PDB file of C-alpha atoms and ligand atoms in Angstrom:
ATOM      1  CA  UNK A   1     171.849 178.829   5.182  1.00  0.00           C
ATOM      2  CA  UNK A   2     169.512 179.193   2.179  1.00  0.00           C
ATOM      3  CA  UNK A   3     169.659 177.609  -1.261  1.00  0.00           C
ATOM      4  CA  UNK A   4     169.434 179.610  -4.484  1.00  0.00           C
ATOM      5  CA  UNK A   5     165.654 179.467  -4.283  1.00  0.00           C
ATOM      6  CA  UNK A   6     165.702 181.135  -0.890  1.00  0.00           C
ATOM      7  CA  UNK A   7     164.606 177.904   0.851  1.00  0.00           C
ATOM      8  CA  UNK A   8     166.328 177.034   4.197  1.00  0.00           C
ATOM      9  CA  UNK A   9     168.530 173.996   4.162  1.00  0.00           C
ATOM     10  CA  UNK A  10     166.807 170.778   5.267  1.00  0.00           C
ATOM     11  CA  UNK A  11     168.651 169.353   8.400  1.00  0.00           C
ATOM     12  CA  UNK A  12     169.515 165.748   8.134  1.00  0.00           C
ATOM     13  CA  UNK A  13     170.853 163.669  11.089  1.00  0.00           C
ATOM     14  CA  UNK A  14     172.951 160.801   9.972  1.00  0.00           C
ATOM     15  CA  UNK A  15     174.281 157.980  12.214  1.00  0.00           C
ATOM     16  CA  UNK A  16     178.073 158.056  12.543  1.00  0.00           C
ATOM     17  CA  UNK A  17     179.644 154.907  11.054  1.00  0.00           C
ATOM     18  CA  UNK A  18     179.162 152.511   8.191  1.00  0.00           C
ATOM     19  CA  UNK A  19     175.433 152.779   8.055  1.00  0.00           C
ATOM     20  CA  UNK A  20     175.559 156.612   7.947  1.00  0.00           C
ATOM     21  CA  UNK A  21     178.204 156.642   5.276  1.00  0.00           C
ATOM     22  CA  UNK A  22     176.279 154.242   3.045  1.00  0.00           C
ATOM     23  CA  UNK A  23     173.006 156.265   3.700  1.00  0.00           C
ATOM     24  CA  UNK A  24     174.885 159.523   2.853  1.00  0.00           C
ATOM     25  CA  UNK A  25     175.643 157.843  -0.484  1.00  0.00           C
ATOM     26  CA  UNK A  26     171.954 157.663  -1.207  1.00  0.00           C
ATOM     27  CA  UNK A  27     171.544 161.378  -0.432  1.00  0.00           C
ATOM     28  CA  UNK A  28     174.578 162.159  -2.589  1.00  0.00           C
ATOM     29  CA  UNK A  29     173.082 160.245  -5.457  1.00  0.00           C
ATOM     30  CA  UNK A  30     169.751 162.144  -4.928  1.00  0.00           C
ATOM     31  CA  UNK A  31     171.507 165.449  -5.635  1.00  0.00           C
ATOM     32  CA  UNK A  32     172.562 166.460  -2.130  1.00  0.00           C
ATOM     33  CA  UNK A  33     176.223 165.868  -2.333  1.00  0.00           C
ATOM     34  CA  UNK A  34     178.673 167.721  -0.065  1.00  0.00           C
ATOM     35  CA  UNK A  35     182.256 168.256  -1.207  1.00  0.00           C
ATOM     36  CA  UNK A  36     183.070 169.137   2.384  1.00  0.00           C
ATOM     37  CA  UNK A  37     182.564 165.461   3.196  1.00  0.00           C
ATOM     38  CA  UNK A  38     186.207 164.402   3.146  1.00  0.00           C
ATOM     39  CA  UNK A  39     187.954 161.228   4.525  1.00  0.00           C
ATOM     40  CA  UNK A  40     189.234 161.387   8.100  1.00  0.00           C
ATOM     41  CA  UNK A  41     187.671 164.867   9.060  1.00  0.00           C
ATOM     42  CA  UNK A  42     186.256 165.164  12.511  1.00  0.00           C
ATOM     43  CA  UNK A  43     183.730 167.876  11.535  1.00  0.00           C
ATOM     44  CA  UNK A  44     180.233 167.101  12.622  1.00  0.00           C
ATOM     45  CA  UNK A  45     178.286 169.405  10.290  1.00  0.00           C
ATOM     46  CA  UNK A  46     178.386 169.504   6.495  1.00  0.00           C
ATOM     47  CA  UNK A  47     176.523 171.672   3.973  1.00  0.00           C
ATOM     48  CA  UNK A  48     175.406 170.141   0.677  1.00  0.00           C
ATOM     49  CA  UNK A  49     176.994 172.028  -2.305  1.00  0.00           C
ATOM     50  CA  UNK A  50     173.500 173.199  -3.428  1.00  0.00           C
ATOM     51  CA  UNK A  51     172.870 174.577  -0.063  1.00  0.00           C
ATOM     52  CA  UNK A  52     169.589 172.566   0.123  1.00  0.00           C
ATOM     53  CA  UNK A  53     170.773 170.198   2.898  1.00  0.00           C
ATOM     54  CA  UNK A  54     172.921 170.271   6.028  1.00  0.00           C
ATOM     55  CA  UNK A  55     174.099 166.997   7.601  1.00  0.00           C
ATOM     56  CA  UNK A  56     174.814 166.339  11.151  1.00  0.00           C
ATOM     57  CA  UNK A  57     176.891 163.278  12.169  1.00  0.00           C
ATOM     58  CA  UNK A  58     175.327 161.985  15.379  1.00  0.00           C
ATOM     59  CA  UNK A  59     175.794 158.892  17.581  1.00  0.00           C
ATOM     60  CA  UNK A  60     173.346 156.394  16.133  1.00  0.00           C
ATOM     61  CA  UNK A  61     171.317 155.991  19.293  1.00  0.00           C
ATOM     62  CA  UNK A  62     170.896 159.883  19.509  1.00  0.00           C
ATOM     63  CA  UNK A  63     169.467 160.505  16.033  1.00  0.00           C
ATOM     64  CA  UNK A  64     165.829 160.247  17.348  1.00  0.00           C
ATOM     65  CA  UNK A  65     166.437 163.083  19.788  1.00  0.00           C
ATOM     66  CA  UNK A  66     167.602 165.571  17.140  1.00  0.00           C
ATOM     67  CA  UNK A  67     164.655 164.618  15.017  1.00  0.00           C
ATOM     68  CA  UNK A  68     162.035 164.554  17.745  1.00  0.00           C
ATOM     69  CA  UNK A  69     163.019 167.992  18.968  1.00  0.00           C
ATOM     70  CA  UNK A  70     163.013 169.331  15.430  1.00  0.00           C
ATOM     71  CA  UNK A  71     166.760 170.326  15.181  1.00  0.00           C
ATOM     72  CA  UNK A  72     166.948 167.790  12.355  1.00  0.00           C
ATOM     73  CA  UNK A  73     164.024 167.693   9.945  1.00  0.00           C
ATOM     74  CA  UNK A  74     164.853 164.048   9.032  1.00  0.00           C
ATOM     75  CA  UNK A  75     167.300 161.373  10.189  1.00  0.00           C
ATOM     76  CA  UNK A  76     168.236 157.699   9.867  1.00  0.00           C
ATOM     77  CA  UNK A  77     167.687 155.506  12.923  1.00  0.00           C
ATOM     78  CA  UNK A  78     167.759 151.727  13.470  1.00  0.00           C
ATOM     79  CA  UNK A  79     164.346 150.074  14.182  1.00  0.00           C
ATOM     80  CA  UNK A  80     165.868 148.806  17.458  1.00  0.00           C
ATOM     81  CA  UNK A  81     166.385 152.366  18.759  1.00  0.00           C
ATOM     82  CA  UNK A  82     162.891 153.487  17.625  1.00  0.00           C
ATOM     83  CA  UNK A  83     161.307 150.439  19.448  1.00  0.00           C
ATOM     84  CA  UNK A  84     163.474 151.132  22.621  1.00  0.00           C
ATOM     85  CA  UNK A  85     162.915 154.931  22.904  1.00  0.00           C
ATOM     86  CA  UNK A  86     159.543 155.134  21.167  1.00  0.00           C
ATOM     87  CA  UNK A  87     160.114 158.782  19.953  1.00  0.00           C
ATOM     88  CA  UNK A  88     157.236 160.807  18.728  1.00  0.00           C
ATOM     89  CA  UNK A  89     158.384 160.998  15.012  1.00  0.00           C
ATOM     90  CA  UNK A  90     157.140 159.777  11.594  1.00  0.00           C
ATOM     91  CA  UNK A  91     158.708 156.681  10.163  1.00  0.00           C
ATOM     92  CA  UNK A  92     158.670 157.340   6.435  1.00  0.00           C
ATOM     93  CA  UNK A  93     160.764 154.652   4.837  1.00  0.00           C
ATOM     94  CA  UNK A  94     162.266 151.333   5.593  1.00  0.00           C
ATOM     95  CA  UNK A  95     165.757 151.493   4.035  1.00  0.00           C
ATOM     96  CA  UNK A  96     166.179 147.731   4.089  1.00  0.00           C
ATOM     97  CA  UNK A  97     169.833 148.265   5.033  1.00  0.00           C
ATOM     98  CA  UNK A  98     171.423 147.416   8.405  1.00  0.00           C
ATOM     99  CA  UNK A  99     169.224 144.268   8.495  1.00  0.00           C
ATOM    100  CA  UNK A 100     169.463 142.196  11.681  1.00  0.00           C
ATOM    101  CA  UNK A 101     167.063 141.007  14.395  1.00  0.00           C
ATOM    102  CA  UNK A 102     166.282 141.416  18.071  1.00  0.00           C
ATOM    103  CA  UNK A 103     166.450 138.102  19.819  1.00  0.00           C
ATOM    104  CA  UNK A 104     166.622 136.341  23.142  1.00  0.00           C
ATOM    105  CA  UNK A 105     169.717 134.181  23.484  1.00  0.00           C
ATOM    106  CA  UNK A 106     171.088 131.975  26.072  1.00  0.00           C
ATOM    107  CA  UNK A 107     173.904 129.445  26.625  1.00  0.00           C
ATOM    108  CA  UNK A 108     173.413 126.358  24.449  1.00  0.00           C
ATOM    109  CA  UNK A 109     171.109 123.932  26.257  1.00  0.00           C
ATOM    110  CA  UNK A 110     169.826 126.507  28.764  1.00  0.00           C
ATOM    111  CA  UNK A 111     166.370 125.589  30.165  1.00  0.00           C
ATOM    112  CA  UNK A 112     164.532 128.289  32.074  1.00  0.00           C
ATOM    113  CA  UNK A 113     162.980 127.447  35.360  1.00  0.00           C
ATOM    114  CA  UNK A 114     159.502 128.896  35.156  1.00  0.00           C
ATOM    115  CA  UNK A 115     159.194 129.222  39.009  1.00  0.00           C
ATOM    116  CA  UNK A 116     162.077 131.634  39.114  1.00  0.00           C
ATOM    117  CA  UNK A 117     162.349 135.271  37.959  1.00  0.00           C
ATOM    118  CA  UNK A 118     164.277 135.244  34.703  1.00  0.00           C
ATOM    119  CA  UNK A 119     167.437 137.484  34.786  1.00  0.00           C
ATOM    120  CA  UNK A 120     167.655 139.262  31.407  1.00  0.00           C
ATOM    121  CA  UNK A 121     170.815 141.341  30.480  1.00  0.00           C
ATOM    122  CA  UNK A 122     170.244 143.875  27.775  1.00  0.00           C
ATOM    123  CA  UNK A 123     170.893 147.266  26.298  1.00  0.00           C
ATOM    124  CA  UNK A 124     167.210 147.327  25.349  1.00  0.00           C
ATOM    125  CA  UNK A 125     165.255 147.250  28.566  1.00  0.00           C
ATOM    126  CA  UNK A 126     162.011 148.662  27.192  1.00  0.00           C
ATOM    127  CA  UNK A 127     161.858 146.097  24.436  1.00  0.00           C
ATOM    128  CA  UNK A 128     162.751 143.310  26.764  1.00  0.00           C
ATOM    129  CA  UNK A 129     160.151 144.364  29.357  1.00  0.00           C
ATOM    130  CA  UNK A 130     157.366 144.572  26.701  1.00  0.00           C
ATOM    131  CA  UNK A 131     158.305 141.224  25.232  1.00  0.00           C
ATOM    132  CA  UNK A 132     158.148 139.406  28.538  1.00  0.00           C
ATOM    133  CA  UNK A 133     155.057 141.391  29.728  1.00  0.00           C
ATOM    134  CA  UNK A 134     153.255 140.041  26.709  1.00  0.00           C
ATOM    135  CA  UNK A 135     154.160 136.518  27.870  1.00  0.00           C
ATOM    136  CA  UNK A 136     153.230 137.242  31.504  1.00  0.00           C
ATOM    137  CA  UNK A 137     156.734 136.341  32.539  1.00  0.00           C
ATOM    138  CA  UNK A 138     158.432 137.972  35.572  1.00  0.00           C
ATOM    139  CA  UNK A 139     161.889 139.316  34.816  1.00  0.00           C
ATOM    140  CA  UNK A 140     164.749 141.059  36.416  1.00  0.00           C
ATOM    141  CA  UNK A 141     166.478 143.458  33.894  1.00  0.00           C
ATOM    142  CA  UNK A 142     170.202 143.803  34.158  1.00  0.00           C
ATOM    143  CA  UNK A 143     171.029 146.942  32.150  1.00  0.00           C
ATOM    144  CA  UNK A 144     174.291 146.735  30.345  1.00  0.00           C
ATOM    145  CA  UNK A 145     175.973 148.865  27.681  1.00  0.00           C
ATOM    146  CA  UNK A 146     178.053 146.398  25.639  1.00  0.00           C
ATOM    147  CA  UNK A 147     179.492 142.930  25.422  1.00  0.00           C
ATOM    148  CA  UNK A 148     176.046 141.651  26.483  1.00  0.00           C
ATOM    149  CA  UNK A 149     177.025 138.095  25.475  1.00  0.00           C
ATOM    150  CA  UNK A 150     179.357 137.827  28.450  1.00  0.00           C
ATOM    151  CA  UNK A 151     176.474 138.042  30.998  1.00  0.00           C
ATOM    152  CA  UNK A 152     175.108 134.499  30.674  1.00  0.00           C
ATOM    153  CA  UNK A 153     178.610 132.950  30.324  1.00  0.00           C
ATOM    154  CA  UNK A 154     179.665 134.300  33.729  1.00  0.00           C
ATOM    155  CA  UNK A 155     176.358 133.849  35.446  1.00  0.00           C
ATOM    156  CA  UNK A 156     175.303 137.517  35.602  1.00  0.00           C
ATOM    157  CA  UNK A 157     172.083 136.640  33.692  1.00  0.00           C
ATOM    158  CA  UNK A 158     170.091 133.677  32.424  1.00  0.00           C
ATOM    159  CA  UNK A 159     169.395 135.129  28.959  1.00  0.00           C
ATOM    160  CA  UNK A 160     170.237 138.273  26.899  1.00  0.00           C
ATOM    161  CA  UNK A 161     168.005 140.367  24.685  1.00  0.00           C
ATOM    162  CA  UNK A 162     170.261 141.735  21.981  1.00  0.00           C
ATOM    163  CA  UNK A 163     170.806 142.380  18.387  1.00  0.00           C
ATOM    164  CA  UNK A 164     171.921 139.369  16.162  1.00  0.00           C
ATOM    165  CA  UNK A 165     173.351 140.135  12.819  1.00  0.00           C
ATOM    166  CA  UNK A 166     175.622 137.451  11.445  1.00  0.00           C
ATOM    167  CA  UNK A 167     175.270 135.280  14.616  1.00  0.00           C
ATOM    168  CA  UNK A 168     179.014 135.213  14.924  1.00  0.00           C
ATOM    169  CA  UNK A 169     179.156 136.689  18.397  1.00  0.00           C
ATOM    170  CA  UNK A 170     176.717 134.179  19.711  1.00  0.00           C
ATOM    171  CA  UNK A 171     178.405 131.205  18.066  1.00  0.00           C
ATOM    172  CA  UNK A 172     181.884 132.152  19.294  1.00  0.00           C
ATOM    173  CA  UNK A 173     180.545 132.376  22.820  1.00  0.00           C
ATOM    174  CA  UNK A 174     178.604 129.086  22.900  1.00  0.00           C
ATOM    175  CA  UNK A 175     175.201 130.813  22.889  1.00  0.00           C
ATOM    176  CA  UNK A 176     172.125 130.368  20.733  1.00  0.00           C
ATOM    177  CA  UNK A 177     168.909 132.208  19.838  1.00  0.00           C
ATOM    178  CA  UNK A 178     166.028 130.851  21.801  1.00  0.00           C
ATOM    179  CA  UNK A 179     163.416 133.252  20.562  1.00  0.00           C
ATOM    180  CA  UNK A 180     163.100 135.965  17.808  1.00  0.00           C
ATOM    181  CA  UNK A 181     161.554 139.101  18.977  1.00  0.00           C
ATOM    182  CA  UNK A 182     161.519 141.391  15.836  1.00  0.00           C
ATOM    183  CA  UNK A 183     163.331 141.892  12.559  1.00  0.00           C
ATOM    184  CA  UNK A 184     165.285 145.121  12.404  1.00  0.00           C
ATOM    185  CA  UNK A 185     166.555 147.553   9.648  1.00  0.00           C
ATOM    186  CA  UNK A 186     167.354 151.251   9.320  1.00  0.00           C
ATOM    187  CA  UNK A 187     164.375 153.664   8.959  1.00  0.00           C
ATOM    188  CA  UNK A 188     164.153 157.293   7.626  1.00  0.00           C
ATOM    189  CA  UNK A 189     162.295 159.354  10.343  1.00  0.00           C
ATOM    190  CA  UNK A 190     160.965 162.868  10.165  1.00  0.00           C
ATOM    191  CA  UNK A 191     159.959 165.513  12.761  1.00  0.00           C
ATOM    192  CA  UNK A 192     156.211 165.800  12.811  1.00  0.00           C
ATOM    193  CA  UNK A 193     155.819 169.515  12.915  1.00  0.00           C
ATOM    194  CA  UNK A 194     158.643 170.191  10.345  1.00  0.00           C
ATOM    195  CA  UNK A 195     157.094 167.522   8.110  1.00  0.00           C
ATOM    196  CA  UNK A 196     153.868 169.459   8.019  1.00  0.00           C
ATOM    197  CA  UNK A 197     155.728 172.547   6.527  1.00  0.00           C
ATOM    198  CA  UNK A 198     158.242 170.591   4.441  1.00  0.00           C
ATOM    199  CA  UNK A 199     156.281 167.612   3.258  1.00  0.00           C
ATOM    200  CA  UNK A 200     156.852 168.248  -0.505  1.00  0.00           C
ATOM    201  CA  UNK A 201     160.559 168.488  -0.095  1.00  0.00           C
ATOM    202  CA  UNK A 202     160.820 165.502   2.322  1.00  0.00           C
ATOM    203  CA  UNK A 203     158.452 163.361   0.246  1.00  0.00           C
ATOM    204  CA  UNK A 204     160.574 164.193  -2.783  1.00  0.00           C
ATOM    205  CA  UNK A 205     163.731 162.908  -1.038  1.00  0.00           C
ATOM    206  CA  UNK A 206     162.004 159.854   0.285  1.00  0.00           C
ATOM    207  CA  UNK A 207     160.740 158.934  -3.270  1.00  0.00           C
ATOM    208  CA  UNK A 208     164.277 159.482  -4.768  1.00  0.00           C
ATOM    209  CA  UNK A 209     165.887 157.249  -2.106  1.00  0.00           C
ATOM    210  CA  UNK A 210     163.093 154.651  -2.397  1.00  0.00           C
ATOM    211  CA  UNK A 211     163.772 154.666  -6.068  1.00  0.00           C
ATOM    212  CA  UNK A 212     167.531 154.142  -5.661  1.00  0.00           C
ATOM    213  CA  UNK A 213     166.869 151.352  -3.238  1.00  0.00           C
ATOM    214  CA  UNK A 214     164.568 149.484  -5.575  1.00  0.00           C
ATOM    215  CA  UNK A 215     167.110 149.948  -8.526  1.00  0.00           C
ATOM    216  CA  UNK A 216     169.775 148.452  -6.224  1.00  0.00           C
ATOM    217  CA  UNK A 217     167.555 145.565  -5.376  1.00  0.00           C
ATOM    218  CA  UNK A 218     166.852 144.717  -9.022  1.00  0.00           C
ATOM    219  CA  UNK A 219     170.381 145.398 -10.145  1.00  0.00           C
TER     220      UNK A 219
HETATM  221  C1  LIG B 301     176.218 144.081  18.394  1.00  0.00           C
HETATM  222  C2  LIG B 301     175.267 143.263  19.240  1.00  0.00           C
HETATM  223  C3  LIG B 301     176.019 141.923  19.239  1.00  0.00           C
HETATM  224  C4  LIG B 301     176.630 141.910  17.845  1.00  0.00           C
HETATM  225  C5  LIG B 301     175.846 140.985  16.959  1.00  0.00           C
HETATM  226  O1  LIG B 301     177.219 144.574  19.282  1.00  0.00           O
HETATM  227  O2  LIG B 301     175.133 143.752  20.491  1.00  0.00           O
HETATM  228  O3  LIG B 301     176.933 141.871  20.229  1.00  0.00           O
HETATM  229  O4  LIG B 301     176.730 143.225  17.394  1.00  0.00           O
HETATM  230  O5  LIG B 301     176.508 140.934  15.714  1.00  0.00           O
HETATM  231  P1  LIG B 301     176.781 139.458  15.045  1.00  0.00           P
HETATM  232  O6  LIG B 301     175.546 138.639  15.117  1.00  0.00           O
HETATM  233  O7  LIG B 301     177.150 139.779  13.611  1.00  0.00           O
HETATM  234  O8  LIG B 301     177.940 138.886  15.764  1.00  0.00           O
HETATM  235  P2  LIG B 301     178.164 145.754  18.968  1.00  0.00           P
HETATM  236  O9  LIG B 301     179.251 145.237  17.830  1.00  0.00           O
HETATM  237  O10 LIG B 301     177.414 146.891  18.699  1.00  0.00           O
HETATM  238  O11 LIG B 301     179.078 145.805  20.260  1.00  0.00           O
HETATM  239  P3  LIG B 301     178.666 145.936  21.821  1.00  0.00           P
HETATM  240  O12 LIG B 301     179.087 144.612  22.387  1.00  0.00           O
HETATM  241  O13 LIG B 301     179.398 147.037  22.282  1.00  0.00           O
HETATM  242  O14 LIG B 301     177.194 146.096  21.968  1.00  0.00           O
END
């Protein structure tokens, strides 16, 4: 699809869910609204009314793949996912939304035995491996896909490496943070080759969104 100036639509991968919807609001306010975007629809692709943008709704942890391969020119991905998969993309803007942190947590009062390999349950094996490699600590990764907090409670692991947002899940399961690894938030990413051709358009969008975010912060 081309817009009225004959330019191709910019392809934008948005993470399905609350974060994606709130970020779509920023694109909408920047002049890329799509009246096809209705409540409850299961469609995965939407064109903006101006024909300048096309949105893909993507599983949050898959956004980077669409962007790295250039199917999407830009996308929104959590810093956790970028650190875990290390895609070869540009990170153009910290949106400052979806703020949380990557942390090590364990049962309250847990003391690690330094003589023994530490059993670490996580969805983020790469982040966990790097973190403990820097500390020269031997670990055994137990890869899980959800409900990570259960692992130390039932003795599957000693600690977990996971996202902490409000801290409620930890509290309600008698766990506590024992080390902070890195703060996280949503980032706007771009395909490197596509950016070389579309830098003016992409920079324009990034500037508009950055402006909206700073207005929000001040308001
Ligand atoms: C994430 C994360 C924690 C929880 C943290 O899980 O893995 O379990 O949110 O949030 P909180 O600090 O506000 O309680 P998610 O909801 O994605 O579910 P999951 O168990 O399937 O990973």
